[in-house]
Short mmCIF file of C-alpha atoms in Angstrom, two decimals:
data_model
loop_
_atom_site.label_atom_id
_atom_site.label_comp_id
_atom_site.label_asym_id
_atom_site.label_seq_id
_atom_site.Cartn_x
_atom_site.Cartn_y
_atom_site.Cartn_z
CA UNK A 1 -22.26 86.65 218.98
CA UNK A 2 -18.48 87.87 218.16
CA UNK A 3 -18.08 91.70 218.00
CA UNK A 4 -15.30 93.43 216.86
CA UNK A 5 -15.09 97.39 217.45
CA UNK A 6 -12.67 99.47 215.21
CA UNK A 7 -11.58 102.53 217.48
CA UNK A 8 -10.99 102.90 220.91
CA UNK A 9 -11.91 106.74 221.26
CA UNK A 10 -14.93 107.65 223.25
CA UNK A 11 -17.45 105.82 221.01
CA UNK A 12 -15.80 102.96 220.72
CA UNK A 13 -14.90 102.53 224.39
CA UNK A 14 -18.78 103.39 225.39
CA UNK A 15 -19.97 100.81 222.93
CA UNK A 16 -17.80 98.01 224.22
CA UNK A 17 -19.04 98.90 227.73
CA UNK A 18 -22.63 98.82 226.87
CA UNK A 19 -22.49 95.56 224.79
CA UNK A 20 -21.18 94.14 227.81
CA UNK A 21 -23.65 95.58 230.04
CA UNK A 22 -26.15 94.37 227.75
CA UNK A 23 -24.86 90.66 228.12
CA UNK A 24 -22.47 90.16 225.02
CA UNK A 25 -19.36 88.48 226.30
CA UNK A 26 -17.22 88.26 223.03
CA UNK A 27 -16.33 91.94 222.33
CA UNK A 28 -12.97 93.28 221.32
CA UNK A 29 -11.90 96.59 220.57
CA UNK A 30 -8.74 97.26 218.11
CA UNK A 31 -6.91 100.59 217.89
CA UNK A 32 -4.66 101.45 215.29
CA UNK A 33 -2.49 103.68 217.54
CA UNK A 34 0.11 101.45 219.57
CA UNK A 35 -0.67 103.50 222.21
CA UNK A 36 -3.60 105.30 223.96
CA UNK A 37 -2.66 108.49 224.90
CA UNK A 38 -4.71 111.39 226.51
CA UNK A 39 -4.65 113.48 223.69
CA UNK A 40 -6.88 116.44 222.66
CA UNK A 41 -8.12 119.55 224.76
CA UNK A 42 -11.57 120.00 226.10
CA UNK A 43 -15.07 118.62 225.14
CA UNK A 44 -18.65 118.94 226.80
CA UNK A 45 -20.78 116.16 227.75
CA UNK A 46 -24.52 117.01 227.54
CA UNK A 47 -26.97 115.87 230.15
CA UNK A 48 -28.37 113.23 227.58
CA UNK A 49 -24.86 111.87 227.37
CA UNK A 50 -24.26 112.12 231.16
CA UNK A 51 -27.20 109.92 231.53
CA UNK A 52 -25.97 107.14 229.53
CA UNK A 53 -22.55 107.20 231.35
CA UNK A 54 -24.50 107.46 234.52
CA UNK A 55 -26.42 104.13 233.62
CA UNK A 56 -23.12 102.40 232.89
CA UNK A 57 -22.03 103.20 236.28
CA UNK A 58 -19.42 105.80 235.76
CA UNK A 59 -21.17 108.80 237.80
CA UNK A 60 -18.75 108.91 240.27
CA UNK A 61 -15.77 108.74 238.08
CA UNK A 62 -16.95 111.42 235.68
CA UNK A 63 -17.57 113.88 238.53
CA UNK A 64 -14.15 113.56 239.71
CA UNK A 65 -12.73 114.76 236.49
CA UNK A 66 -14.95 117.01 235.02
CA UNK A 67 -16.18 120.21 235.45
CA UNK A 68 -20.02 120.79 236.21
CA UNK A 69 -21.24 123.29 233.57
CA UNK A 70 -23.35 125.93 235.28
CA UNK A 71 -24.41 128.25 232.27
CA UNK A 72 -24.18 128.97 228.76
CA UNK A 73 -23.60 132.53 227.70
CA UNK A 74 -23.57 134.27 224.20
CA UNK A 75 -21.97 137.50 223.46
CA UNK A 76 -21.33 139.92 220.69
CA UNK A 77 -17.53 140.69 219.55
CA UNK A 78 -17.20 143.61 222.08
CA UNK A 79 -18.47 141.26 225.27
CA UNK A 80 -22.04 142.39 225.33
CA UNK A 81 -24.46 139.73 226.54
CA UNK A 82 -27.07 138.50 224.06
CA UNK A 83 -28.48 135.27 225.62
CA UNK A 84 -27.54 132.96 228.67
CA UNK A 85 -29.33 130.00 230.20
CA UNK A 86 -28.32 127.43 233.00
CA UNK A 87 -27.07 124.38 232.14
CA UNK A 88 -27.25 120.84 233.68
CA UNK A 89 -28.56 120.56 237.18
CA UNK A 90 -29.62 124.06 237.20
CA UNK A 91 -31.70 123.91 234.34
CA UNK A 92 -33.77 121.66 235.63
CA UNK A 93 -31.97 118.16 234.11
CA UNK A 94 -31.68 114.97 236.40
CA UNK A 95 -27.75 114.65 234.90
CA UNK A 96 -25.56 117.40 235.01
CA UNK A 97 -23.60 118.75 232.24
CA UNK A 98 -19.77 118.27 232.08
CA UNK A 99 -16.53 120.11 230.89
CA UNK A 100 -13.81 117.74 230.62
CA UNK A 101 -10.53 116.76 228.98
CA UNK A 102 -10.94 114.57 226.08
CA UNK A 103 -7.96 112.48 226.83
CA UNK A 104 -8.79 112.05 230.54
CA UNK A 105 -12.66 111.01 229.34
CA UNK A 106 -10.95 108.57 226.98
CA UNK A 107 -8.83 106.79 229.81
CA UNK A 108 -11.43 106.84 231.98
CA UNK A 109 -13.51 104.77 229.65
CA UNK A 110 -10.39 102.64 228.92
CA UNK A 111 -10.09 101.87 232.61
CA UNK A 112 -13.80 100.68 232.92
CA UNK A 113 -13.26 98.22 229.84
CA UNK A 114 -10.51 96.84 230.97
CA UNK A 115 -12.00 96.13 234.47
CA UNK A 116 -15.43 94.68 232.98
CA UNK A 117 -14.21 93.12 229.86
CA UNK A 118 -10.51 91.99 230.89
CA UNK A 119 -7.18 92.99 229.82
CA UNK A 120 -7.23 91.59 226.31
CA UNK A 121 -10.59 93.25 225.09
CA UNK A 122 -8.41 96.57 224.02
CA UNK A 123 -5.84 95.53 221.22
CA UNK A 124 -3.50 98.43 220.50
CA UNK A 125 -1.68 98.54 217.21
CA UNK A 126 -4.50 96.65 215.38
CA UNK A 127 -6.07 98.54 212.52
CA UNK A 128 -9.47 97.34 210.86
CA UNK A 129 -9.94 98.30 207.45
CA UNK A 130 -13.02 95.82 206.69
CA UNK A 131 -14.88 92.92 207.95
CA UNK A 132 -13.15 89.74 208.76
CA UNK A 133 -14.54 86.90 210.90
CA UNK A 134 -16.86 88.66 213.40
CA UNK A 135 -20.31 88.51 213.37
CA UNK A 136 -20.38 91.97 213.75
CA UNK A 137 -17.96 94.86 212.65
CA UNK A 138 -18.70 98.32 214.34
CA UNK A 139 -16.72 101.23 212.51
CA UNK A 140 -15.88 103.49 215.57
CA UNK A 141 -12.77 104.91 213.76
CA UNK A 142 -13.14 108.51 213.54
CA UNK A 143 -13.69 111.12 210.63
CA UNK A 144 -10.77 109.14 208.44
CA UNK A 145 -12.68 105.77 209.17
CA UNK A 146 -11.38 103.00 207.25
CA UNK A 147 -14.35 101.14 207.81
CA UNK A 148 -16.62 103.51 206.37
CA UNK A 149 -13.99 103.85 203.43
CA UNK A 150 -14.41 100.25 203.11
CA UNK A 151 -18.33 100.86 202.75
CA UNK A 152 -18.07 104.03 200.90
CA UNK A 153 -14.78 103.80 198.58
CA UNK A 154 -13.62 106.64 196.89
CA UNK A 155 -15.62 109.19 199.41
CA UNK A 156 -12.46 111.38 199.22
CA UNK A 157 -11.16 114.04 202.33
CA UNK A 158 -14.04 115.73 204.49
CA UNK A 159 -15.49 118.83 203.17
CA UNK A 160 -14.28 122.21 204.97
CA UNK A 161 -16.57 125.15 205.06
CA UNK A 162 -13.57 127.64 204.61
CA UNK A 163 -12.93 128.14 208.82
CA UNK A 164 -9.91 127.42 210.79
CA UNK A 165 -10.31 126.43 214.71
CA UNK A 166 -7.44 127.22 217.13
CA UNK A 167 -7.65 125.17 220.30
CA UNK A 168 -5.40 125.61 223.56
CA UNK A 169 -5.65 125.24 227.19
CA UNK A 170 -4.75 128.10 229.51
CA UNK A 171 -4.34 128.83 233.36
CA UNK A 172 -6.06 131.73 234.15
CA UNK A 173 -8.63 133.31 236.70
CA UNK A 174 -12.08 132.17 236.75
CA UNK A 175 -14.79 134.01 235.08
CA UNK A 176 -18.40 134.67 235.30
CA UNK A 177 -19.49 132.26 237.60
CA UNK A 178 -16.60 130.21 237.38
CA UNK A 179 -18.18 127.34 235.46
CA UNK A 180 -19.50 129.27 232.68
CA UNK A 181 -19.19 128.10 229.05
CA UNK A 182 -19.08 131.44 227.05
CA UNK A 183 -19.03 132.37 223.21
CA UNK A 184 -18.42 135.56 221.76
CA UNK A 185 -18.57 136.53 218.04
CA UNK A 186 -19.78 138.43 215.16
CA UNK A 187 -20.48 136.14 212.76
CA UNK A 188 -17.38 135.50 211.05
CA UNK A 189 -14.84 135.33 214.10
CA UNK A 190 -15.62 133.48 217.33
CA UNK A 191 -14.21 133.00 220.92
CA UNK A 192 -14.97 129.66 222.87
CA UNK A 193 -14.08 129.50 226.65
CA UNK A 194 -14.63 127.31 229.72
CA UNK A 195 -13.26 125.98 232.58
CA UNK A 196 -11.95 121.90 232.40
CA UNK A 197 -10.64 121.91 235.92
CA UNK A 198 -10.95 124.24 238.81
CA UNK A 199 -9.36 124.28 242.26
CA UNK A 200 -6.22 126.21 242.91
CA UNK A 201 -6.01 127.06 239.42
CA UNK A 202 -8.48 127.15 236.79
CA UNK A 203 -7.31 125.45 233.68
CA UNK A 204 -9.22 127.22 230.73
CA UNK A 205 -9.85 125.31 227.33
CA UNK A 206 -10.45 128.20 224.98
CA UNK A 207 -11.44 127.84 220.94
CA UNK A 208 -10.75 130.64 218.37
CA UNK A 209 -12.31 130.41 215.17
CA UNK A 210 -11.99 132.69 211.83
CA UNK A 211 -11.88 132.25 208.09
CA UNK A 212 -8.97 130.36 206.44
CA UNK A 213 -5.86 132.11 205.01
CA UNK A 214 -5.43 129.45 202.10
CA UNK A 215 -6.14 126.15 201.58
CA UNK A 216 -7.26 123.71 204.36
CA UNK A 217 -4.47 121.65 206.00
CA UNK A 218 -4.77 118.09 206.76
CA UNK A 219 -8.41 118.08 207.25
CA UNK A 220 -9.53 116.05 210.46
CA UNK A 221 -6.00 116.42 211.93
CA UNK A 222 -6.85 117.83 215.68
CA UNK A 223 -3.19 117.75 216.70
CA UNK A 224 -1.45 119.93 213.90
CA UNK A 225 0.30 122.69 215.86
CA UNK A 226 -0.55 126.49 215.78
CA UNK A 227 1.71 129.71 216.35
CA UNK A 228 0.11 131.64 219.22
CA UNK A 229 1.17 134.79 217.82
CA UNK A 230 -0.75 134.24 214.95
CA UNK A 231 -3.74 133.46 216.42
CA UNK A 232 -3.44 136.33 218.88
CA UNK A 233 -3.39 139.06 216.18
CA UNK A 234 -6.78 138.25 215.05
CA UNK A 235 -7.89 138.84 218.61
CA UNK A 236 -5.88 141.28 220.08
CA UNK A 237 -8.88 143.59 220.87
CA UNK A 238 -11.00 141.44 221.90
CA UNK A 239 -10.71 142.24 225.96
CA UNK A 240 -14.17 142.64 227.93
CA UNK A 241 -13.15 143.11 231.23
CA UNK A 242 -14.37 139.93 232.77
CA UNK A 243 -12.58 137.97 230.24
CA UNK A 244 -9.12 138.84 228.67
CA UNK A 245 -9.16 137.02 225.34
CA UNK A 246 -5.59 137.89 224.21
CA UNK A 247 -4.03 137.36 227.43
CA UNK A 248 -5.76 133.86 227.41
CA UNK A 249 -3.78 133.08 223.77
CA UNK A 250 -1.00 134.35 224.76
CA UNK A 251 -0.72 132.31 228.36
CA UNK A 252 -1.32 128.82 226.26
CA UNK A 253 1.58 126.43 226.41
CA UNK A 254 0.26 124.99 222.94
CA UNK A 255 -1.95 125.60 220.56
CA UNK A 256 -3.51 123.42 217.51
CA UNK A 257 -5.13 123.99 214.30
CA UNK A 258 -7.80 122.25 212.86
CA UNK A 259 -10.04 123.18 209.76
CA UNK A 260 -13.80 123.29 210.33
CA UNK A 261 -14.93 119.85 208.59
CA UNK A 262 -17.48 117.20 208.69
CA UNK A 263 -18.89 114.31 206.72
CA UNK A 264 -21.88 114.60 204.16
CA UNK A 265 -24.81 112.63 205.52
CA UNK A 266 -25.01 108.81 204.32
CA UNK A 267 -27.80 106.95 203.20
CA UNK A 268 -27.09 103.95 204.97
CA UNK A 269 -24.81 102.84 207.96
CA UNK A 270 -25.37 99.23 208.04
CA UNK A 271 -24.13 96.01 205.40
CA UNK A 272 -23.89 92.51 205.97
CA UNK A 273 -22.50 92.87 209.65
CA UNK A 274 -20.88 96.00 209.52
CA UNK A 275 -22.17 99.29 210.97
CA UNK A 276 -20.93 102.73 211.61
CA UNK A 277 -20.76 104.72 215.13
CA UNK A 278 -19.66 108.20 216.01
CA UNK A 279 -17.76 110.30 213.76
CA UNK A 280 -17.29 107.33 211.36
CA UNK A 281 -21.23 107.56 211.10
CA UNK A 282 -22.06 111.35 211.15
CA UNK A 283 -18.78 113.73 212.09
CA UNK A 284 -20.53 117.19 212.39
CA UNK A 285 -19.06 120.62 212.59
CA UNK A 286 -17.91 121.20 216.70
CA UNK A 287 -21.13 123.37 217.26
CA UNK A 288 -23.64 122.75 220.07
CA UNK A 289 -21.01 120.67 222.16
CA UNK A 290 -22.69 117.51 220.68
CA UNK A 291 -19.71 115.36 218.95
CA UNK A 292 -18.58 113.08 221.99
CA UNK A 293 -22.20 113.34 223.30
CA UNK A 294 -23.62 111.79 220.00
CA UNK A 295 -21.02 109.04 219.79
CA UNK A 296 -22.20 107.66 223.45
CA UNK A 297 -25.80 107.85 222.63
CA UNK A 298 -24.98 105.82 219.40
CA UNK A 299 -23.06 103.37 221.63
CA UNK A 300 -26.19 102.85 224.05
CA UNK A 301 -28.94 102.61 221.04
CA UNK A 302 -26.50 100.03 219.42
CA UNK A 303 -26.20 97.99 222.30
CA UNK A 304 -30.08 98.09 223.01
CA UNK A 305 -31.10 97.08 219.66
CA UNK A 306 -28.52 94.31 219.28
CA UNK A 307 -29.63 93.13 222.78
CA UNK A 308 -33.39 93.01 221.34
CA UNK A 309 -31.91 91.10 218.03
CA UNK A 310 -32.94 94.26 215.78
CA UNK A 311 -30.02 95.82 214.58
CA UNK A 312 -31.81 97.70 211.76
CA UNK A 313 -33.39 99.75 214.77
CA UNK A 314 -30.27 101.25 215.79
CA UNK A 315 -30.13 103.12 212.29
CA UNK A 316 -33.53 103.67 212.33
CA UNK A 317 -33.20 105.58 215.68
CA UNK A 318 -29.97 106.95 215.25
CA UNK A 319 -29.38 108.17 211.48
CA UNK A 320 -32.25 110.48 210.93
CA UNK A 321 -31.88 112.36 214.34
CA UNK A 322 -28.05 112.78 213.46
CA UNK A 323 -28.73 114.04 209.98
CA UNK A 324 -31.05 116.33 211.08
CA UNK A 325 -28.23 117.54 214.08
CA UNK A 326 -25.47 117.67 211.35
CA UNK A 327 -27.55 119.60 208.64
CA UNK A 328 -28.47 122.25 211.79
CA UNK A 329 -24.79 122.46 212.83
CA UNK A 330 -23.99 123.51 209.07
CA UNK A 331 -26.59 126.44 209.62
CA UNK A 332 -24.31 127.31 213.15
CA UNK A 333 -26.96 125.72 215.22
CA UNK A 334 -27.59 127.66 218.52
CA UNK A 335 -24.78 129.75 217.85
CA UNK A 336 -26.71 131.53 214.96
CA UNK A 337 -27.64 134.05 217.68
CA UNK A 338 -24.22 135.90 217.35
CA UNK A 339 -24.54 135.86 213.62
CA UNK A 340 -28.22 137.45 213.80
CA UNK A 341 -26.69 139.98 216.50
CA UNK A 342 -24.01 140.90 214.26
CA UNK A 343 -25.94 141.60 211.07
CA UNK A 344 -28.75 143.60 213.06
CA UNK A 345 -26.41 145.55 214.81
CA UNK A 346 -22.92 145.41 213.54
CA UNK A 347 -21.59 148.27 215.72
CA UNK A 348 -22.87 146.86 218.69
CA UNK A 349 -25.89 147.27 220.89
CA UNK A 350 -26.94 148.53 224.67
CA UNK A 351 -30.08 146.13 224.76
CA UNK A 352 -30.10 142.90 222.78
CA UNK A 353 -33.97 143.11 223.39
CA UNK A 354 -33.97 145.87 220.68
CA UNK A 355 -31.94 143.72 218.19
CA UNK A 356 -33.35 139.78 218.89
CA UNK A 357 -36.50 139.47 220.90
CA UNK A 358 -36.53 137.31 224.00
CA UNK A 359 -38.92 134.93 222.30
CA UNK A 360 -36.97 134.47 219.03
CA UNK A 361 -33.57 133.84 221.07
CA UNK A 362 -35.64 131.08 223.38
CA UNK A 363 -37.00 129.50 220.48
CA UNK A 364 -33.60 129.16 218.94
CA UNK A 365 -32.26 127.72 222.25
CA UNK A 366 -35.38 125.23 222.25
CA UNK A 367 -35.42 124.14 218.92
CA UNK A 368 -31.41 122.98 219.08
CA UNK A 369 -32.06 120.78 222.30
CA UNK A 370 -35.06 119.20 220.89
CA UNK A 371 -32.92 118.47 217.49
CA UNK A 372 -30.17 117.16 219.41
CA UNK A 373 -32.29 115.33 221.76
CA UNK A 374 -31.66 116.84 225.11
CA UNK A 375 -35.03 118.75 225.76
CA UNK A 376 -35.18 118.60 229.39
CA UNK A 377 -38.93 116.93 229.74
CA UNK A 378 -38.25 114.47 226.98
CA UNK A 379 -34.69 113.48 228.13
CA UNK A 380 -36.36 112.47 231.34
CA UNK A 381 -39.63 110.93 230.28
CA UNK A 382 -37.76 108.67 227.85
CA UNK A 383 -37.72 105.10 228.75
CA UNK A 384 -33.93 103.68 229.49
CA UNK A 385 -31.41 102.15 226.87
CA UNK A 386 -30.18 99.88 229.54
CA UNK A 387 -30.55 96.17 229.09
CA UNK A 388 -30.71 93.30 231.68
CA UNK A 389 -29.09 90.38 230.55
#
């Protein structure tokens, strides 16, 4: 079976590794860019994605480039705690959660593909726009997927919800546990920070979010430069003692602007030897740290389904699940706790229990884990998607 993958991002490369592990020998990855460079900033890999990379034999490599997340904590815009929970091994998972530079992860996967499938398995400067002579074309070519456009011509640009994200990285002092991921906000603005390198210096990935001023520029382009003074003025008084947001913003070498966009759910992914994967299938708001994780899971399920000679099973398993997650992210997912806290106590509070009961917070967190597929018990009990050729 000849398989062509359009796109050498995280999803496409994981698909190549998964297909190879399942016994498919004729797999090539085509990347439109002439050179694969470590672009981007930080992302998170949740335990269900780390499980899949572990079963592909990449656990040791991943541990060397990632920071094992110890906790996730939400605060209001004054830095008052709303909710916190352990993450990864500390939360009882059999697999860690990692914060990692997206480009370093992509190069790790690329290196593994070239080792296992051969140096000719990845072809750069090769843009795939539709099916050719292969038995199966997998569109893993991102939010502006040419393969998706072939299947759904005239869809137009990704819809924007009126918010803008600014992303950067800054060397700074560790905060809280030193491996914490924090989100602070008031329902209108939000600031996220987490380390992606630790050691002599801590490299902190940060995201600042607020409503757009004017029209959304270049929807879906993560690499549009943004001015640090412009970002900083919107967060000038966000200093919490344990984290100095203005200093973190001003200390970055560069920042990038990205309007908050996604793609509407599709009624179908697979047509006559073509299917979609990752952002090409279900681009979603960067809420809940799920984008890369879901692409990795897509890749593993697709390889498993093909090994069972049941391509339709891939879509049966993945399309409803990712549609539910995409729609949940449009409602802010687990980050809705910051909005609720602001609505119920806009001037701040001393005790969150007086604003949002613990049981309500726990249900919001647990419900999202179930929707996204990383509820600890279900993840541990689920059979492996590995295939013995």
